[in-house]
Tab-separated table of C-alpha atoms in Angstrom:
chain	number	residue	atom	x	y	z
A	1	MET	CA	10.514	-11.872	4.810
A	2	PRO	CA	10.243	-13.714	7.366
A	3	GLY	CA	5.485	-13.624	8.870
A	4	LEU	CA	4.882	-11.846	6.263
A	5	GLU	CA	3.170	-15.295	3.651
A	6	ASP	CA	1.698	-15.815	7.245
A	7	ALA	CA	-0.178	-12.237	7.637
A	8	ALA	CA	-1.059	-12.587	3.440
A	9	ALA	CA	-3.181	-15.610	4.297
A	10	ARG	CA	-5.100	-14.215	7.384
A	11	ILE	CA	-5.731	-12.005	5.458
A	12	GLU	CA	-6.789	-13.772	2.408
A	13	ALA	CA	-8.831	-15.851	4.884
A	14	HIS	CA	-9.904	-12.767	6.480
A	15	PHE	CA	-11.145	-11.132	2.992
A	16	ALA	CA	-12.612	-14.830	1.189
A	17	ALA	CA	-14.915	-14.584	4.254
A	18	ILE	CA	-15.851	-11.677	3.959
A	19	LEU	CA	-16.404	-11.754	-0.117
A	20	ARG	CA	-18.834	-14.828	-0.342
A	21	GLU	CA	-20.922	-13.168	1.628
A	22	LEU	CA	-21.691	-11.457	-0.814
A	23	PRO	CA	-24.234	-11.743	-3.892
A	24	ASP	CA	-22.222	-14.063	-6.602
A	25	GLN	CA	-22.563	-11.142	-9.176
A	26	ALA	CA	-19.373	-9.593	-11.431
A	27	VAL	CA	-19.147	-6.647	-9.614
A	28	THR	CA	-18.063	-9.270	-6.620
A	29	ARG	CA	-16.213	-11.682	-8.608
A	30	ALA	CA	-14.150	-8.555	-9.560
A	31	MET	CA	-13.689	-7.642	-5.863
A	32	ILE	CA	-11.969	-10.952	-5.211
A	33	HIS	CA	-9.623	-11.134	-8.097
A	34	ALA	CA	-8.706	-7.555	-7.644
A	35	THR	CA	-7.652	-8.633	-3.344
A	36	THR	CA	-6.247	-11.877	-4.623
A	37	GLY	CA	-2.266	-11.659	-3.880
A	38	GLY	CA	0.023	-9.617	-3.955
A	39	LYS	CA	3.037	-8.485	-0.731
A	40	ARG	CA	0.237	-8.211	1.515
A	41	LEU	CA	3.437	-5.147	3.133
A	42	ARG	CA	0.895	-1.941	4.120
A	43	GLY	CA	-1.346	-5.594	5.604
A	44	PHE	CA	1.664	-6.750	7.617
A	45	LEU	CA	3.077	-3.340	8.958
A	46	VAL	CA	-0.820	-3.141	10.721
A	47	LEU	CA	-0.889	-6.844	11.913
A	48	GLU	CA	2.741	-6.193	13.016
A	49	SER	CA	2.440	-2.637	14.846
A	50	ALA	CA	-0.856	-3.678	16.795
A	51	ALA	CA	1.533	-7.051	18.189
A	52	LEU	CA	3.933	-4.566	19.873
A	53	HIS	CA	1.328	-2.863	21.162
A	54	ASP	CA	-0.553	-5.564	22.787
A	55	VAL	CA	-3.486	-5.655	20.624
A	56	ALA	CA	-4.859	-8.541	20.204
A	57	PRO	CA	-4.639	-10.892	16.484
A	58	GLU	CA	-8.337	-11.026	16.310
A	59	ARG	CA	-9.269	-6.585	16.291
A	60	ALA	CA	-5.479	-6.104	13.967
A	61	ILE	CA	-7.025	-8.231	11.352
A	62	TRP	CA	-9.867	-5.938	10.078
A	63	PRO	CA	-7.858	-2.950	9.951
A	64	ALA	CA	-4.769	-4.797	8.187
A	65	THR	CA	-7.831	-6.080	5.757
A	66	ALA	CA	-8.958	-2.861	5.239
A	67	ILE	CA	-6.299	-1.208	3.670
A	68	GLU	CA	-5.235	-3.662	1.522
A	69	ALA	CA	-8.940	-3.523	0.257
A	70	LEU	CA	-7.673	0.808	0.183
A	71	HIS	CA	-5.331	-0.682	-1.726
A	72	ALA	CA	-6.501	-2.814	-4.372
A	73	TYR	CA	-9.421	-0.630	-5.178
A	74	SER	CA	-6.552	2.734	-6.292
A	75	LEU	CA	-4.935	-0.697	-8.532
A	76	VAL	CA	-8.094	-1.263	-10.427
A	77	HIS	CA	-8.995	2.281	-10.732
A	78	ASP	CA	-4.396	3.045	-11.615
A	79	ASP	CA	-5.016	0.355	-14.382
A	80	LEU	CA	-7.690	1.730	-15.945
A	81	PRO	CA	-7.085	3.205	-19.634
A	82	CYS	CA	-8.147	5.944	-18.568
A	83	MET	CA	-4.942	6.619	-15.705
A	84	ASP	CA	-1.177	4.360	-16.589
A	85	ASP	CA	-3.255	1.205	-18.733
A	86	ASP	CA	-2.465	-0.886	-17.578
A	87	ALA	CA	-3.466	-5.128	-18.903
A	88	ILE	CA	-1.284	-7.112	-15.693
A	89	ARG	CA	-1.668	-6.518	-12.970
A	90	ARG	CA	0.104	-9.217	-9.658
A	91	GLY	CA	0.511	-11.971	-12.997
A	92	GLN	CA	-3.329	-11.437	-13.936
A	93	PRO	CA	-5.253	-9.400	-16.082
A	94	THR	CA	-6.239	-6.131	-14.995
A	95	VAL	CA	-10.337	-6.017	-13.892
A	96	HIS	CA	-11.049	-3.591	-17.135
A	97	VAL	CA	-9.045	-6.141	-19.605
A	98	LYS	CA	-10.474	-9.271	-17.521
A	99	TRP	CA	-14.291	-7.665	-17.427
A	100	ASP	CA	-14.676	-3.838	-19.210
A	101	GLU	CA	-14.042	-0.658	-16.919
A	102	ALA	CA	-17.704	-0.079	-15.293
A	103	THR	CA	-17.189	-3.242	-13.880
A	104	ALA	CA	-13.404	-2.002	-12.874
A	105	VAL	CA	-14.464	1.326	-11.457
A	106	LEU	CA	-17.540	-0.347	-9.246
A	107	ALA	CA	-15.504	-2.780	-8.225
A	108	GLY	CA	-12.344	-0.583	-6.598
A	109	ASP	CA	-15.722	1.993	-5.431
A	110	ALA	CA	-17.105	-0.925	-3.291
A	111	LEU	CA	-13.913	-2.185	-2.080
A	112	GLN	CA	-13.096	1.281	-1.109
A	113	ALA	CA	-16.254	1.953	0.826
A	114	LEU	CA	-15.754	-1.781	1.899
A	115	ALA	CA	-12.216	-0.698	3.450
A	116	PHE	CA	-14.276	1.861	5.804
A	117	GLU	CA	-16.521	-0.101	6.696
A	118	LEU	CA	-13.969	-3.071	7.992
A	119	THR	CA	-12.542	0.213	10.255
A	120	ALA	CA	-15.887	0.146	11.717
A	121	HIS	CA	-16.485	-3.488	12.291
A	122	PRO	CA	-17.466	-3.431	15.933
A	123	ASP	CA	-14.632	-6.199	16.146
A	124	CYS	CA	-11.942	-3.063	15.961
A	125	GLY	CA	-12.806	-1.886	19.024
A	126	PRO	CA	-14.056	1.205	21.544
A	127	ALA	CA	-15.707	3.419	18.895
A	128	GLN	CA	-13.470	6.188	19.385
A	129	VAL	CA	-11.325	4.232	17.655
A	130	ARG	CA	-12.975	2.638	15.334
A	131	ALA	CA	-13.582	5.927	14.258
A	132	GLU	CA	-10.288	7.385	14.545
A	133	LEU	CA	-9.451	4.462	11.942
A	134	ALA	CA	-11.230	4.711	10.047
A	135	LEU	CA	-11.167	9.994	9.826
A	136	THR	CA	-7.554	9.290	9.495
A	137	LEU	CA	-7.548	6.710	6.705
A	138	ALA	CA	-9.571	8.853	5.270
A	139	ARG	CA	-7.292	12.175	4.567
A	140	ALA	CA	-4.787	9.706	4.028
A	141	SER	CA	-6.586	7.363	1.321
A	142	GLY	CA	-8.112	11.200	-0.427
A	143	ALA	CA	-7.570	13.838	-1.181
A	144	ALA	CA	-4.768	15.022	1.759
A	145	GLY	CA	-3.453	12.048	0.374
A	146	MET	CA	-3.313	9.346	-2.292
A	147	VAL	CA	-5.192	11.460	-4.174
A	148	MET	CA	-2.864	13.955	-4.421
A	149	GLY	CA	-0.835	12.024	-5.012
A	150	GLN	CA	-2.828	10.305	-7.577
A	151	ALA	CA	-2.912	13.419	-9.344
A	152	LEU	CA	0.212	15.649	-8.946
A	153	ASP	CA	1.951	12.117	-10.719
A	154	ILE	CA	-0.733	12.303	-13.534
A	155	ALA	CA	-0.069	16.202	-14.077
A	156	ALA	CA	3.889	15.260	-14.020
A	157	GLN	CA	3.348	13.560	-17.668
A	158	THR	CA	2.307	15.915	-19.311
A	159	ALA	CA	3.492	19.342	-17.695
A	160	GLN	CA	6.744	21.557	-19.142
A	161	ALA	CA	9.493	20.925	-17.089
A	162	PRO	CA	10.515	17.415	-15.175
A	163	LEU	CA	9.679	18.020	-11.351
A	164	THR	CA	12.567	17.445	-9.709
A	165	LEU	CA	12.990	16.483	-6.258
A	166	ASP	CA	11.544	18.124	-3.329
A	167	GLN	CA	8.970	17.725	-5.679
A	168	ILE	CA	9.070	13.387	-6.787
A	169	THR	CA	9.255	13.600	-2.798
A	170	ALA	CA	6.340	15.869	-2.078
A	171	LEU	CA	4.259	13.396	-4.789
A	172	GLN	CA	5.366	9.368	-3.622
A	173	ALA	CA	4.863	10.308	0.149
A	174	GLY	CA	1.169	10.867	-0.625
A	175	LYS	CA	1.047	8.409	-3.565
A	176	THR	CA	2.637	5.605	-1.851
A	177	GLY	CA	3.716	7.121	1.386
A	178	ALA	CA	0.278	7.757	2.410
A	179	LEU	CA	-2.040	4.417	3.228
A	180	ILE	CA	2.017	2.590	4.934
A	181	GLU	CA	1.972	5.305	6.875
A	182	TRP	CA	-1.762	5.125	8.092
A	183	ALA	CA	-0.910	1.075	8.460
A	184	ALA	CA	1.983	1.216	10.846
A	185	CYS	CA	-0.038	3.761	12.733
A	186	ALA	CA	-2.523	1.974	12.833
A	187	GLY	CA	-1.323	-0.541	15.918
A	188	ALA	CA	-0.269	2.627	17.829
A	189	ARG	CA	-4.023	3.802	17.537
A	190	LEU	CA	-5.976	0.611	18.260
A	191	ALA	CA	-3.608	0.946	21.286
A	192	GLY	CA	-5.738	4.644	21.775
A	193	ASP	CA	-1.326	5.184	22.408
A	194	ASP	CA	0.715	7.693	20.520
A	195	PRO	CA	1.132	7.235	17.245
A	196	ALA	CA	4.800	9.658	16.687
A	197	ARG	CA	7.276	7.071	16.296
A	198	LEU	CA	5.673	4.458	13.809
A	199	ARG	CA	5.026	7.932	12.119
A	200	ASP	CA	8.340	8.845	11.931
A	201	TYR	CA	9.589	4.681	11.099
A	202	ALA	CA	6.868	5.188	7.935
A	203	ALA	CA	8.206	8.368	6.119
A	204	ALA	CA	11.137	6.640	5.483
A	205	LEU	CA	9.591	3.700	4.839
A	206	GLY	CA	7.272	4.587	2.557
A	207	LEU	CA	9.762	7.550	0.699
A	208	ALA	CA	12.873	3.703	0.534
A	209	PHE	CA	9.922	1.898	-0.590
A	210	GLN	CA	8.769	4.184	-3.824
A	211	ILE	CA	12.532	4.663	-4.568
A	212	ALA	CA	12.488	0.623	-5.128
A	213	ASP	CA	9.298	0.637	-6.766
A	214	ASP	CA	11.716	3.361	-9.136
A	215	ILE	CA	14.884	1.425	-9.208
A	216	LEU	CA	12.872	-1.940	-10.287
A	217	ASP	CA	10.686	0.433	-13.338
A	218	VAL	CA	14.332	0.015	-14.188
A	219	GLU	CA	15.529	-3.325	-13.484
A	220	GLY	CA	13.646	-5.882	-13.240
A	221	ASP	CA	11.633	-8.532	-13.575
A	222	ALA	CA	8.420	-7.742	-14.475
A	223	ASP	CA	7.770	-11.877	-15.260
A	224	LYS	CA	8.662	-10.946	-10.752
A	225	ALA	CA	6.883	-8.226	-10.847
A	226	GLY	CA	4.078	-9.644	-12.244
A	227	LYS	CA	3.169	-6.325	-14.142
A	228	ARG	CA	4.884	-3.835	-16.462
A	229	LEU	CA	8.430	-2.720	-16.460
A	230	GLN	CA	10.033	0.228	-17.845
A	231	LYS	CA	6.962	2.754	-17.888
A	232	ASP	CA	7.882	5.964	-16.433
A	233	GLU	CA	11.441	6.228	-19.140
A	234	GLN	CA	8.872	5.395	-22.104
A	235	ALA	CA	6.452	8.214	-20.439
A	236	GLY	CA	9.024	10.200	-19.520
A	237	LYS	CA	8.767	10.582	-16.332
A	238	ALA	CA	11.258	12.583	-13.596
A	239	THR	CA	12.003	9.780	-11.507
A	240	PHE	CA	14.196	9.274	-8.536
A	241	VAL	CA	16.507	7.747	-10.619
A	242	SER	CA	16.470	9.258	-13.973
A	243	LEU	CA	17.405	12.222	-11.408
A	244	LEU	CA	19.904	10.232	-8.608
A	245	GLY	CA	21.271	7.808	-10.670
A	246	LEU	CA	20.941	3.969	-10.289
A	247	ASP	CA	23.837	4.073	-7.471
A	248	GLY	CA	22.645	7.865	-5.610
A	249	ALA	CA	19.026	5.599	-5.810
A	250	ARG	CA	20.194	2.701	-3.478
A	251	ALA	CA	22.468	4.742	-1.694
A	252	ARG	CA	19.059	6.900	-0.354
A	253	ALA	CA	16.934	4.165	0.309
A	254	ASN	CA	20.009	3.220	2.020
A	255	GLU	CA	19.560	5.849	3.751
A	256	LEU	CA	16.159	5.917	4.682
A	257	VAL	CA	15.755	2.317	6.075
A	258	THR	CA	18.529	2.468	8.740
A	259	THR	CA	16.105	6.172	9.286
A	260	ALA	CA	13.359	3.459	9.292
A	261	CYS	CA	15.014	1.834	11.815
A	262	ASP	CA	16.854	4.026	14.235
A	263	ALA	CA	12.818	5.242	14.982
A	264	LEU	CA	11.377	2.405	16.287
A	265	ALA	CA	14.492	2.440	18.912
A	266	CYS	CA	12.718	2.772	21.845
A	267	TYR	CA	10.341	-0.544	20.585
A	268	GLY	CA	13.929	-2.392	21.751
A	269	ASP	CA	13.347	-5.856	19.865
A	270	ARG	CA	9.762	-6.289	19.792
A	271	ALA	CA	10.485	-4.012	16.759
A	272	ASP	CA	12.263	-6.479	14.525
A	273	PRO	CA	9.300	-7.612	12.756
A	274	LEU	CA	9.067	-4.273	11.448
A	275	ARG	CA	13.115	-2.719	10.852
A	276	ALA	CA	12.947	-6.114	8.749
A	277	ALA	CA	10.057	-5.146	6.708
A	278	ALA	CA	12.115	-1.245	5.822
A	279	ARG	CA	14.267	-3.897	4.288
A	280	PHE	CA	12.618	-6.374	2.653
A	281	ALA	CA	11.162	-2.708	1.328
A	282	ILE	CA	13.867	-1.957	-0.857
A	283	SER	CA	15.837	-5.597	-1.267
A	284	ARG	CA	12.177	-6.813	-3.325
A	285	ASP	CA	12.040	-8.825	-6.639
A	286	SER	CA	9.254	-7.789	-7.332
């Protein structure tokens, strides 16, 4: 997707500059490992929403890297044996496999802390803006957002009845959608503007992204995805695909992308990179 590779390279470089200041210990090396690779879609959303609001790139790179640090932490912990117990992530051994469980827990903890350190960095902008970014990131990542979605997902694995479509939608709005929403709204917050339109865009994008993940879990290529697939079916979990079927899931994802793009009408052609991101979310192969 145009711009995504450039955004990923900028975020990689920023990570490198930050992490090389830390002591050369196993936990630091694990953090570097966990933040290497990936699509960087969330960071891209921060950078593009910032550009949409005429926020300088040197300010936007801080929250862009922050959301990728927080996302990396969530993956490190999600891969642990007590959670999804995955051995491969982004085509590489997961942190607890390459090191050990204790190092994985600590690396995840450190990445979560780093995310808030980056949103609070003076180069990110005025104090009020930094406080708003940190507050909203805490809400998006905690018990009102991503963590609650993960908790509901774990509970669903042992529930007597499979989740309904409405329940899965609510679960994924936290597990996947909350961080995507924060990323898309970050540009408006950096500029001190109302993020309402971007919130509508992100809500549709986040759900479309998860439906695409469910489709990939069924018919994707594990080598391209860089992770284990068919997990949901093996676990007997209800998904958008199991409830809607492949064709129904694809149709719903396409409807959501249209909704996401329509929400950006007020921005005109300047929002084309964000529209491209929505289309990319359901056309990717990893």
